[in-house]
Amino acid sequence: MQTGSGDQAARRPHTGRRRNEAARRAILDVVVDLIGRDDDAPVTIDTIAAAAGVGKQTIYRWWPSKGAVLLEAMTERADLDIPPSDTGTLAGDLEAFLRATFRLAGQATMARLLRKVMVEAQLDPQMGEATRSFLARRRSALRGLFERAAERGETAPGTDPDLLVDQAFGVLWYRILVGHAPLTEASAAELAGALTAQAVRRAPGEPG
């Protein structure tokens, strides 16, 4: 096995399964940190590589673009901080999901990251594709809660889960982009209650 010294020692080693994972983890953490910073410094593959202590070729070996790196980083963060909920009721599932979502997105670094990502998504086709893929994954996770509730017979006939998902993420993104109100767990719980009421609402004259 070849050993390194000097400048090579300053580089993060990335040979072997364990070292590859260490480098990958560093890159994903760095991209979230750089984009989430409170400044307008451009974030490129070069700046990501320098901050992570890896070569640019290492990043391109695993991801085709900056958007792809960010997509994986955001997906992993969301999967970790917003675990699947199965409380047995739609109300409980929605509240758990939205509380966790608002808690993560309400963090200053994450909120700045999401705002910058949305801006870049309008200007960069690759970033736009990565952003849509991330949002589709989050929508699918939330939509699954309504589908499971429908299978349990909790929701009223004609309930449109996509419209309810739009409302949930509409509140989140409106507050992130406009900044008129914070993303609090209390507001998440209130939103969960409102969505639950819509989903289980029965038409006039329908037997309860």
mmCIF file with all atom_site columns, C-alpha atoms in Angstrom:
data_model
loop_
_atom_site.group_PDB
_atom_site.id
_atom_site.type_symbol
_atom_site.label_atom_id
_atom_site.label_alt_id
_atom_site.label_comp_id
_atom_site.label_asym_id
_atom_site.label_entity_id
_atom_site.label_seq_id
_atom_site.pdbx_PDB_ins_code
_atom_site.Cartn_x
_atom_site.Cartn_y
_atom_site.Cartn_z
_atom_site.occupancy
_atom_site.B_iso_or_equiv
_atom_site.pdbx_formal_charge
_atom_site.auth_seq_id
_atom_site.auth_comp_id
_atom_site.auth_asym_id
_atom_site.auth_atom_id
_atom_site.pdbx_PDB_model_num
ATOM 1   C CA . MET A 1 1   ? 0.000   0.000  0.000   1.00 0.00 ? 1   MET A CA 1
ATOM 2   C CA . GLN A 1 2   ? 1.352   3.420  -0.905  1.00 0.00 ? 2   GLN A CA 1
ATOM 3   C CA . THR A 1 3   ? 1.866   5.863  1.933   1.00 0.00 ? 3   THR A CA 1
ATOM 4   C CA . GLY A 1 4   ? 1.742   9.624  1.658   1.00 0.00 ? 4   GLY A CA 1
ATOM 5   C CA . SER A 1 5   ? 3.669   12.487 3.207   1.00 0.00 ? 5   SER A CA 1
ATOM 6   C CA . GLY A 1 6   ? 3.932   16.253 2.950   1.00 0.00 ? 6   GLY A CA 1
ATOM 7   C CA . ASP A 1 7   ? 1.114   17.694 0.883   1.00 0.00 ? 7   ASP A CA 1
ATOM 8   C CA . GLN A 1 8   ? -0.456  14.258 0.502   1.00 0.00 ? 8   GLN A CA 1
ATOM 9   C CA . ALA A 1 9   ? -0.783  13.968 4.274   1.00 0.00 ? 9   ALA A CA 1
ATOM 10  C CA . ALA A 1 10  ? -2.731  17.224 4.344   1.00 0.00 ? 10  ALA A CA 1
ATOM 11  C CA . ARG A 1 11  ? -5.281  15.701 2.037   1.00 0.00 ? 11  ARG A CA 1
ATOM 12  C CA . ARG A 1 12  ? -8.105  13.670 3.477   1.00 0.00 ? 12  ARG A CA 1
ATOM 13  C CA . PRO A 1 13  ? -7.323  10.024 2.589   1.00 0.00 ? 13  PRO A CA 1
ATOM 14  C CA . HIS A 1 14  ? -9.994  8.480  0.409   1.00 0.00 ? 14  HIS A CA 1
ATOM 15  C CA . THR A 1 15  ? -8.862  4.982  -0.471  1.00 0.00 ? 15  THR A CA 1
ATOM 16  C CA . GLY A 1 16  ? -10.690 1.995  0.900   1.00 0.00 ? 16  GLY A CA 1
ATOM 17  C CA . ARG A 1 17  ? -14.324 1.692  1.964   1.00 0.00 ? 17  ARG A CA 1
ATOM 18  C CA . ARG A 1 18  ? -13.977 3.440  5.342   1.00 0.00 ? 18  ARG A CA 1
ATOM 19  C CA . ARG A 1 19  ? -11.918 6.307  3.970   1.00 0.00 ? 19  ARG A CA 1
ATOM 20  C CA . ASN A 1 20  ? -14.299 6.746  1.054   1.00 0.00 ? 20  ASN A CA 1
ATOM 21  C CA . GLU A 1 21  ? -17.171 7.138  3.505   1.00 0.00 ? 21  GLU A CA 1
ATOM 22  C CA . ALA A 1 22  ? -15.195 9.677  5.535   1.00 0.00 ? 22  ALA A CA 1
ATOM 23  C CA . ALA A 1 23  ? -14.525 11.756 2.427   1.00 0.00 ? 23  ALA A CA 1
ATOM 24  C CA . ARG A 1 24  ? -18.134 11.478 1.260   1.00 0.00 ? 24  ARG A CA 1
ATOM 25  C CA . ARG A 1 25  ? -19.402 12.553 4.670   1.00 0.00 ? 25  ARG A CA 1
ATOM 26  C CA . ALA A 1 26  ? -17.033 15.524 4.724   1.00 0.00 ? 26  ALA A CA 1
ATOM 27  C CA . ILE A 1 27  ? -18.186 16.658 1.285   1.00 0.00 ? 27  ILE A CA 1
ATOM 28  C CA . LEU A 1 28  ? -21.876 16.425 2.176   1.00 0.00 ? 28  LEU A CA 1
ATOM 29  C CA . ASP A 1 29  ? -21.385 18.311 5.448   1.00 0.00 ? 29  ASP A CA 1
ATOM 30  C CA . VAL A 1 30  ? -19.316 20.991 3.752   1.00 0.00 ? 30  VAL A CA 1
ATOM 31  C CA . VAL A 1 31  ? -21.789 21.712 0.962   1.00 0.00 ? 31  VAL A CA 1
ATOM 32  C CA . VAL A 1 32  ? -24.584 22.311 3.486   1.00 0.00 ? 32  VAL A CA 1
ATOM 33  C CA . ASP A 1 33  ? -22.329 24.545 5.581   1.00 0.00 ? 33  ASP A CA 1
ATOM 34  C CA . LEU A 1 34  ? -21.053 26.612 2.628   1.00 0.00 ? 34  LEU A CA 1
ATOM 35  C CA . ILE A 1 35  ? -24.433 27.236 1.024   1.00 0.00 ? 35  ILE A CA 1
ATOM 36  C CA . GLY A 1 36  ? -26.063 27.876 4.395   1.00 0.00 ? 36  GLY A CA 1
ATOM 37  C CA . ARG A 1 37  ? -23.605 30.622 5.356   1.00 0.00 ? 37  ARG A CA 1
ATOM 38  C CA . ASP A 1 38  ? -24.836 34.178 5.791   1.00 0.00 ? 38  ASP A CA 1
ATOM 39  C CA . ASP A 1 39  ? -22.914 35.621 2.864   1.00 0.00 ? 39  ASP A CA 1
ATOM 40  C CA . ASP A 1 40  ? -23.040 35.792 -0.911  1.00 0.00 ? 40  ASP A CA 1
ATOM 41  C CA . ALA A 1 41  ? -19.791 33.945 -1.593  1.00 0.00 ? 41  ALA A CA 1
ATOM 42  C CA . PRO A 1 42  ? -20.213 31.650 -4.616  1.00 0.00 ? 42  PRO A CA 1
ATOM 43  C CA . VAL A 1 43  ? -20.143 27.935 -3.915  1.00 0.00 ? 43  VAL A CA 1
ATOM 44  C CA . THR A 1 44  ? -18.500 25.834 -6.602  1.00 0.00 ? 44  THR A CA 1
ATOM 45  C CA . ILE A 1 45  ? -17.063 22.347 -6.892  1.00 0.00 ? 45  ILE A CA 1
ATOM 46  C CA . ASP A 1 46  ? -13.646 23.950 -6.308  1.00 0.00 ? 46  ASP A CA 1
ATOM 47  C CA . THR A 1 47  ? -14.693 25.611 -3.043  1.00 0.00 ? 47  THR A CA 1
ATOM 48  C CA . ILE A 1 48  ? -16.426 22.437 -1.857  1.00 0.00 ? 48  ILE A CA 1
ATOM 49  C CA . ALA A 1 49  ? -13.337 20.343 -2.596  1.00 0.00 ? 49  ALA A CA 1
ATOM 50  C CA . ALA A 1 50  ? -11.038 22.795 -0.824  1.00 0.00 ? 50  ALA A CA 1
ATOM 51  C CA . ALA A 1 51  ? -13.228 22.992 2.280   1.00 0.00 ? 51  ALA A CA 1
ATOM 52  C CA . ALA A 1 52  ? -13.662 19.209 2.437   1.00 0.00 ? 52  ALA A CA 1
ATOM 53  C CA . GLY A 1 53  ? -9.954  18.530 1.956   1.00 0.00 ? 53  GLY A CA 1
ATOM 54  C CA . VAL A 1 54  ? -10.403 16.383 -1.138  1.00 0.00 ? 54  VAL A CA 1
ATOM 55  C CA . GLY A 1 55  ? -9.495  16.688 -4.780  1.00 0.00 ? 55  GLY A CA 1
ATOM 56  C CA . LYS A 1 56  ? -12.045 18.029 -7.240  1.00 0.00 ? 56  LYS A CA 1
ATOM 57  C CA . GLN A 1 57  ? -11.800 14.756 -9.146  1.00 0.00 ? 57  GLN A CA 1
ATOM 58  C CA . THR A 1 58  ? -13.045 12.919 -6.039  1.00 0.00 ? 58  THR A CA 1
ATOM 59  C CA . ILE A 1 59  ? -16.290 14.870 -6.119  1.00 0.00 ? 59  ILE A CA 1
ATOM 60  C CA . TYR A 1 60  ? -16.794 14.340 -9.840  1.00 0.00 ? 60  TYR A CA 1
ATOM 61  C CA . ARG A 1 61  ? -16.130 10.635 -9.370  1.00 0.00 ? 61  ARG A CA 1
ATOM 62  C CA . TRP A 1 62  ? -19.246 10.367 -7.156  1.00 0.00 ? 62  TRP A CA 1
ATOM 63  C CA . TRP A 1 63  ? -21.487 13.220 -8.343  1.00 0.00 ? 63  TRP A CA 1
ATOM 64  C CA . PRO A 1 64  ? -21.974 14.858 -11.765 1.00 0.00 ? 64  PRO A CA 1
ATOM 65  C CA . SER A 1 65  ? -22.636 18.373 -10.453 1.00 0.00 ? 65  SER A CA 1
ATOM 66  C CA . LYS A 1 66  ? -22.901 20.631 -7.428  1.00 0.00 ? 66  LYS A CA 1
ATOM 67  C CA . GLY A 1 67  ? -26.664 20.173 -7.526  1.00 0.00 ? 67  GLY A CA 1
ATOM 68  C CA . ALA A 1 68  ? -26.268 16.413 -7.221  1.00 0.00 ? 68  ALA A CA 1
ATOM 69  C CA . VAL A 1 69  ? -24.013 16.814 -4.175  1.00 0.00 ? 69  VAL A CA 1
ATOM 70  C CA . LEU A 1 70  ? -26.513 19.150 -2.546  1.00 0.00 ? 70  LEU A CA 1
ATOM 71  C CA . LEU A 1 71  ? -29.428 16.848 -3.372  1.00 0.00 ? 71  LEU A CA 1
ATOM 72  C CA . GLU A 1 72  ? -27.785 13.945 -1.565  1.00 0.00 ? 72  GLU A CA 1
ATOM 73  C CA . ALA A 1 73  ? -26.809 16.131 1.389   1.00 0.00 ? 73  ALA A CA 1
ATOM 74  C CA . MET A 1 74  ? -30.312 17.560 1.797   1.00 0.00 ? 74  MET A CA 1
ATOM 75  C CA . THR A 1 75  ? -31.946 14.159 1.344   1.00 0.00 ? 75  THR A CA 1
ATOM 76  C CA . GLU A 1 76  ? -29.763 12.558 4.007   1.00 0.00 ? 76  GLU A CA 1
ATOM 77  C CA . ARG A 1 77  ? -30.381 15.442 6.421   1.00 0.00 ? 77  ARG A CA 1
ATOM 78  C CA . ALA A 1 78  ? -34.143 15.240 5.915   1.00 0.00 ? 78  ALA A CA 1
ATOM 79  C CA . ASP A 1 79  ? -34.212 11.449 6.269   1.00 0.00 ? 79  ASP A CA 1
ATOM 80  C CA . LEU A 1 80  ? -32.219 11.691 9.502   1.00 0.00 ? 80  LEU A CA 1
ATOM 81  C CA . ASP A 1 81  ? -34.079 14.585 11.130  1.00 0.00 ? 81  ASP A CA 1
ATOM 82  C CA . ILE A 1 82  ? -37.576 13.757 9.844   1.00 0.00 ? 82  ILE A CA 1
ATOM 83  C CA . PRO A 1 83  ? -38.009 10.040 10.483  1.00 0.00 ? 83  PRO A CA 1
ATOM 84  C CA . PRO A 1 84  ? -41.131 8.195  9.294   1.00 0.00 ? 84  PRO A CA 1
ATOM 85  C CA . SER A 1 85  ? -44.003 8.476  11.764  1.00 0.00 ? 85  SER A CA 1
ATOM 86  C CA . ASP A 1 86  ? -46.653 5.845  12.388  1.00 0.00 ? 86  ASP A CA 1
ATOM 87  C CA . THR A 1 87  ? -48.701 6.799  15.427  1.00 0.00 ? 87  THR A CA 1
ATOM 88  C CA . GLY A 1 88  ? -51.799 4.980  14.226  1.00 0.00 ? 88  GLY A CA 1
ATOM 89  C CA . THR A 1 89  ? -53.750 8.164  13.461  1.00 0.00 ? 89  THR A CA 1
ATOM 90  C CA . LEU A 1 90  ? -53.561 10.814 10.752  1.00 0.00 ? 90  LEU A CA 1
ATOM 91  C CA . ALA A 1 91  ? -53.528 13.591 13.338  1.00 0.00 ? 91  ALA A CA 1
ATOM 92  C CA . GLY A 1 92  ? -50.587 12.073 15.182  1.00 0.00 ? 92  GLY A CA 1
ATOM 93  C CA . ASP A 1 93  ? -48.634 11.282 12.023  1.00 0.00 ? 93  ASP A CA 1
ATOM 94  C CA . LEU A 1 94  ? -49.132 14.762 10.568  1.00 0.00 ? 94  LEU A CA 1
ATOM 95  C CA . GLU A 1 95  ? -48.136 16.517 13.765  1.00 0.00 ? 95  GLU A CA 1
ATOM 96  C CA . ALA A 1 96  ? -44.979 14.417 14.154  1.00 0.00 ? 96  ALA A CA 1
ATOM 97  C CA . PHE A 1 97  ? -43.984 14.944 10.514  1.00 0.00 ? 97  PHE A CA 1
ATOM 98  C CA . LEU A 1 98  ? -44.667 18.673 10.424  1.00 0.00 ? 98  LEU A CA 1
ATOM 99  C CA . ARG A 1 99  ? -43.074 19.366 13.810  1.00 0.00 ? 99  ARG A CA 1
ATOM 100 C CA . ALA A 1 100 ? -39.865 17.667 12.677  1.00 0.00 ? 100 ALA A CA 1
ATOM 101 C CA . THR A 1 101 ? -39.969 19.407 9.291   1.00 0.00 ? 101 THR A CA 1
ATOM 102 C CA . PHE A 1 102 ? -40.516 22.873 10.757  1.00 0.00 ? 102 PHE A CA 1
ATOM 103 C CA . ARG A 1 103 ? -37.863 22.238 13.411  1.00 0.00 ? 103 ARG A CA 1
ATOM 104 C CA . LEU A 1 104 ? -35.261 21.404 10.747  1.00 0.00 ? 104 LEU A CA 1
ATOM 105 C CA . ALA A 1 105 ? -36.229 24.086 8.215   1.00 0.00 ? 105 ALA A CA 1
ATOM 106 C CA . GLY A 1 106 ? -36.526 26.677 10.974  1.00 0.00 ? 106 GLY A CA 1
ATOM 107 C CA . GLN A 1 107 ? -32.833 26.440 11.833  1.00 0.00 ? 107 GLN A CA 1
ATOM 108 C CA . ALA A 1 108 ? -31.060 29.583 10.619  1.00 0.00 ? 108 ALA A CA 1
ATOM 109 C CA . THR A 1 109 ? -28.475 27.737 8.533   1.00 0.00 ? 109 THR A CA 1
ATOM 110 C CA . MET A 1 110 ? -31.039 25.437 6.948   1.00 0.00 ? 110 MET A CA 1
ATOM 111 C CA . ALA A 1 111 ? -33.443 28.298 6.206   1.00 0.00 ? 111 ALA A CA 1
ATOM 112 C CA . ARG A 1 112 ? -30.679 30.249 4.443   1.00 0.00 ? 112 ARG A CA 1
ATOM 113 C CA . LEU A 1 113 ? -29.706 27.132 2.514   1.00 0.00 ? 113 LEU A CA 1
ATOM 114 C CA . LEU A 1 114 ? -33.269 26.530 1.357   1.00 0.00 ? 114 LEU A CA 1
ATOM 115 C CA . ARG A 1 115 ? -33.672 30.165 0.263   1.00 0.00 ? 115 ARG A CA 1
ATOM 116 C CA . LYS A 1 116 ? -30.421 30.051 -1.734  1.00 0.00 ? 116 LYS A CA 1
ATOM 117 C CA . VAL A 1 117 ? -31.311 26.699 -3.243  1.00 0.00 ? 117 VAL A CA 1
ATOM 118 C CA . MET A 1 118 ? -34.652 28.035 -4.440  1.00 0.00 ? 118 MET A CA 1
ATOM 119 C CA . VAL A 1 119 ? -32.971 31.055 -6.035  1.00 0.00 ? 119 VAL A CA 1
ATOM 120 C CA . GLU A 1 120 ? -30.358 28.908 -7.792  1.00 0.00 ? 120 GLU A CA 1
ATOM 121 C CA . ALA A 1 121 ? -33.048 26.483 -8.919  1.00 0.00 ? 121 ALA A CA 1
ATOM 122 C CA . GLN A 1 122 ? -34.599 29.269 -11.007 1.00 0.00 ? 122 GLN A CA 1
ATOM 123 C CA . LEU A 1 123 ? -31.277 30.066 -12.710 1.00 0.00 ? 123 LEU A CA 1
ATOM 124 C CA . ASP A 1 124 ? -29.417 26.765 -13.011 1.00 0.00 ? 124 ASP A CA 1
ATOM 125 C CA . PRO A 1 125 ? -31.158 23.855 -14.792 1.00 0.00 ? 125 PRO A CA 1
ATOM 126 C CA . GLN A 1 126 ? -29.086 21.234 -12.943 1.00 0.00 ? 126 GLN A CA 1
ATOM 127 C CA . MET A 1 127 ? -29.873 22.807 -9.590  1.00 0.00 ? 127 MET A CA 1
ATOM 128 C CA . GLY A 1 128 ? -33.502 23.071 -10.613 1.00 0.00 ? 128 GLY A CA 1
ATOM 129 C CA . GLU A 1 129 ? -33.629 19.373 -11.417 1.00 0.00 ? 129 GLU A CA 1
ATOM 130 C CA . ALA A 1 130 ? -31.951 18.469 -8.113  1.00 0.00 ? 130 ALA A CA 1
ATOM 131 C CA . THR A 1 131 ? -34.353 20.701 -6.179  1.00 0.00 ? 131 THR A CA 1
ATOM 132 C CA . ARG A 1 132 ? -37.419 19.201 -7.847  1.00 0.00 ? 132 ARG A CA 1
ATOM 133 C CA . SER A 1 133 ? -36.131 15.719 -7.084  1.00 0.00 ? 133 SER A CA 1
ATOM 134 C CA . PHE A 1 134 ? -35.628 16.602 -3.415  1.00 0.00 ? 134 PHE A CA 1
ATOM 135 C CA . LEU A 1 135 ? -39.065 18.211 -3.129  1.00 0.00 ? 135 LEU A CA 1
ATOM 136 C CA . ALA A 1 136 ? -40.723 15.266 -4.855  1.00 0.00 ? 136 ALA A CA 1
ATOM 137 C CA . ARG A 1 137 ? -39.193 12.950 -2.262  1.00 0.00 ? 137 ARG A CA 1
ATOM 138 C CA . ARG A 1 138 ? -40.469 15.107 0.620   1.00 0.00 ? 138 ARG A CA 1
ATOM 139 C CA . ARG A 1 139 ? -43.928 15.365 -0.981  1.00 0.00 ? 139 ARG A CA 1
ATOM 140 C CA . SER A 1 140 ? -44.056 11.596 -1.381  1.00 0.00 ? 140 SER A CA 1
ATOM 141 C CA . ALA A 1 141 ? -43.235 11.103 2.292   1.00 0.00 ? 141 ALA A CA 1
ATOM 142 C CA . LEU A 1 142 ? -46.056 13.410 3.383   1.00 0.00 ? 142 LEU A CA 1
ATOM 143 C CA . ARG A 1 143 ? -48.508 12.076 0.811   1.00 0.00 ? 143 ARG A CA 1
ATOM 144 C CA . GLY A 1 144 ? -47.887 8.602  2.187   1.00 0.00 ? 144 GLY A CA 1
ATOM 145 C CA . LEU A 1 145 ? -49.375 9.671  5.522   1.00 0.00 ? 145 LEU A CA 1
ATOM 146 C CA . PHE A 1 146 ? -52.670 10.590 3.847   1.00 0.00 ? 146 PHE A CA 1
ATOM 147 C CA . GLU A 1 147 ? -52.669 7.397  1.788   1.00 0.00 ? 147 GLU A CA 1
ATOM 148 C CA . ARG A 1 148 ? -52.145 5.292  4.895   1.00 0.00 ? 148 ARG A CA 1
ATOM 149 C CA . ALA A 1 149 ? -54.955 7.171  6.634   1.00 0.00 ? 149 ALA A CA 1
ATOM 150 C CA . ALA A 1 150 ? -57.225 6.466  3.664   1.00 0.00 ? 150 ALA A CA 1
ATOM 151 C CA . GLU A 1 151 ? -56.420 2.762  3.926   1.00 0.00 ? 151 GLU A CA 1
ATOM 152 C CA . ARG A 1 152 ? -57.480 2.901  7.603   1.00 0.00 ? 152 ARG A CA 1
ATOM 153 C CA . GLY A 1 153 ? -60.737 4.580  6.587   1.00 0.00 ? 153 GLY A CA 1
ATOM 154 C CA . GLU A 1 154 ? -59.902 7.850  8.348   1.00 0.00 ? 154 GLU A CA 1
ATOM 155 C CA . THR A 1 155 ? -60.271 10.230 5.436   1.00 0.00 ? 155 THR A CA 1
ATOM 156 C CA . ALA A 1 156 ? -63.467 11.326 3.771   1.00 0.00 ? 156 ALA A CA 1
ATOM 157 C CA . PRO A 1 157 ? -64.317 10.207 0.218   1.00 0.00 ? 157 PRO A CA 1
ATOM 158 C CA . GLY A 1 158 ? -62.943 12.626 -2.362  1.00 0.00 ? 158 GLY A CA 1
ATOM 159 C CA . THR A 1 159 ? -60.072 13.819 -0.184  1.00 0.00 ? 159 THR A CA 1
ATOM 160 C CA . ASP A 1 160 ? -57.290 15.151 -2.426  1.00 0.00 ? 160 ASP A CA 1
ATOM 161 C CA . PRO A 1 161 ? -53.966 14.306 -0.759  1.00 0.00 ? 161 PRO A CA 1
ATOM 162 C CA . ASP A 1 162 ? -51.955 16.349 -3.260  1.00 0.00 ? 162 ASP A CA 1
ATOM 163 C CA . LEU A 1 163 ? -53.906 19.491 -2.398  1.00 0.00 ? 163 LEU A CA 1
ATOM 164 C CA . LEU A 1 164 ? -53.291 18.879 1.301   1.00 0.00 ? 164 LEU A CA 1
ATOM 165 C CA . VAL A 1 165 ? -49.591 18.334 0.642   1.00 0.00 ? 165 VAL A CA 1
ATOM 166 C CA . ASP A 1 166 ? -49.503 21.599 -1.318  1.00 0.00 ? 166 ASP A CA 1
ATOM 167 C CA . GLN A 1 167 ? -50.999 23.422 1.655   1.00 0.00 ? 167 GLN A CA 1
ATOM 168 C CA . ALA A 1 168 ? -48.507 21.941 4.108   1.00 0.00 ? 168 ALA A CA 1
ATOM 169 C CA . PHE A 1 169 ? -45.408 22.769 2.082   1.00 0.00 ? 169 PHE A CA 1
ATOM 170 C CA . GLY A 1 170 ? -46.953 26.024 0.882   1.00 0.00 ? 170 GLY A CA 1
ATOM 171 C CA . VAL A 1 171 ? -46.973 27.297 4.462   1.00 0.00 ? 171 VAL A CA 1
ATOM 172 C CA . LEU A 1 172 ? -43.394 26.146 4.988   1.00 0.00 ? 172 LEU A CA 1
ATOM 173 C CA . TRP A 1 173 ? -41.989 27.716 1.840   1.00 0.00 ? 173 TRP A CA 1
ATOM 174 C CA . TYR A 1 174 ? -44.002 30.932 2.194   1.00 0.00 ? 174 TYR A CA 1
ATOM 175 C CA . ARG A 1 175 ? -42.568 31.477 5.650   1.00 0.00 ? 175 ARG A CA 1
ATOM 176 C CA . ILE A 1 176 ? -39.045 30.624 4.496   1.00 0.00 ? 176 ILE A CA 1
ATOM 177 C CA . LEU A 1 177 ? -39.114 32.891 1.444   1.00 0.00 ? 177 LEU A CA 1
ATOM 178 C CA . VAL A 1 178 ? -41.164 35.807 2.757   1.00 0.00 ? 178 VAL A CA 1
ATOM 179 C CA . GLY A 1 179 ? -39.982 35.634 6.348   1.00 0.00 ? 179 GLY A CA 1
ATOM 180 C CA . HIS A 1 180 ? -43.145 37.171 7.776   1.00 0.00 ? 180 HIS A CA 1
ATOM 181 C CA . ALA A 1 181 ? -43.465 34.509 10.500  1.00 0.00 ? 181 ALA A CA 1
ATOM 182 C CA . PRO A 1 182 ? -41.186 31.853 12.017  1.00 0.00 ? 182 PRO A CA 1
ATOM 183 C CA . LEU A 1 183 ? -41.421 28.115 11.547  1.00 0.00 ? 183 LEU A CA 1
ATOM 184 C CA . THR A 1 184 ? -42.315 26.978 15.050  1.00 0.00 ? 184 THR A CA 1
ATOM 185 C CA . GLU A 1 185 ? -43.431 23.621 16.371  1.00 0.00 ? 185 GLU A CA 1
ATOM 186 C CA . ALA A 1 186 ? -46.600 25.289 17.648  1.00 0.00 ? 186 ALA A CA 1
ATOM 187 C CA . SER A 1 187 ? -47.480 26.483 14.137  1.00 0.00 ? 187 SER A CA 1
ATOM 188 C CA . ALA A 1 188 ? -46.659 23.010 12.806  1.00 0.00 ? 188 ALA A CA 1
ATOM 189 C CA . ALA A 1 189 ? -49.094 21.457 15.272  1.00 0.00 ? 189 ALA A CA 1
ATOM 190 C CA . GLU A 1 190 ? -51.777 24.009 14.343  1.00 0.00 ? 190 GLU A CA 1
ATOM 191 C CA . LEU A 1 191 ? -51.259 23.290 10.643  1.00 0.00 ? 191 LEU A CA 1
ATOM 192 C CA . ALA A 1 192 ? -51.457 19.543 11.276  1.00 0.00 ? 192 ALA A CA 1
ATOM 193 C CA . GLY A 1 193 ? -54.788 20.034 13.024  1.00 0.00 ? 193 GLY A CA 1
ATOM 194 C CA . ALA A 1 194 ? -56.173 22.120 10.159  1.00 0.00 ? 194 ALA A CA 1
ATOM 195 C CA . LEU A 1 195 ? -55.117 19.565 7.537   1.00 0.00 ? 195 LEU A CA 1
ATOM 196 C CA . THR A 1 196 ? -56.550 16.715 9.564   1.00 0.00 ? 196 THR A CA 1
ATOM 197 C CA . ALA A 1 197 ? -59.874 18.544 9.837   1.00 0.00 ? 197 ALA A CA 1
ATOM 198 C CA . GLN A 1 198 ? -59.988 18.941 6.067   1.00 0.00 ? 198 GLN A CA 1
ATOM 199 C CA . ALA A 1 199 ? -59.096 15.330 5.408   1.00 0.00 ? 199 ALA A CA 1
ATOM 200 C CA . VAL A 1 200 ? -61.725 13.835 7.716   1.00 0.00 ? 200 VAL A CA 1
ATOM 201 C CA . ARG A 1 201 ? -64.433 16.411 6.981   1.00 0.00 ? 201 ARG A CA 1
ATOM 202 C CA . ARG A 1 202 ? -67.613 14.855 5.666   1.00 0.00 ? 202 ARG A CA 1
ATOM 203 C CA . ALA A 1 203 ? -69.977 16.380 3.166   1.00 0.00 ? 203 ALA A CA 1
ATOM 204 C CA . PRO A 1 204 ? -73.299 17.790 4.479   1.00 0.00 ? 204 PRO A CA 1
ATOM 205 C CA . GLY A 1 205 ? -75.821 15.012 4.920   1.00 0.00 ? 205 GLY A CA 1
ATOM 206 C CA . GLU A 1 206 ? -73.179 12.271 4.798   1.00 0.00 ? 206 GLU A CA 1
ATOM 207 C CA . PRO A 1 207 ? -73.548 9.889  7.723   1.00 0.00 ? 207 PRO A CA 1
ATOM 208 C CA . GLY A 1 208 ? -70.876 10.275 10.401  1.00 0.00 ? 208 GLY A CA 1
#
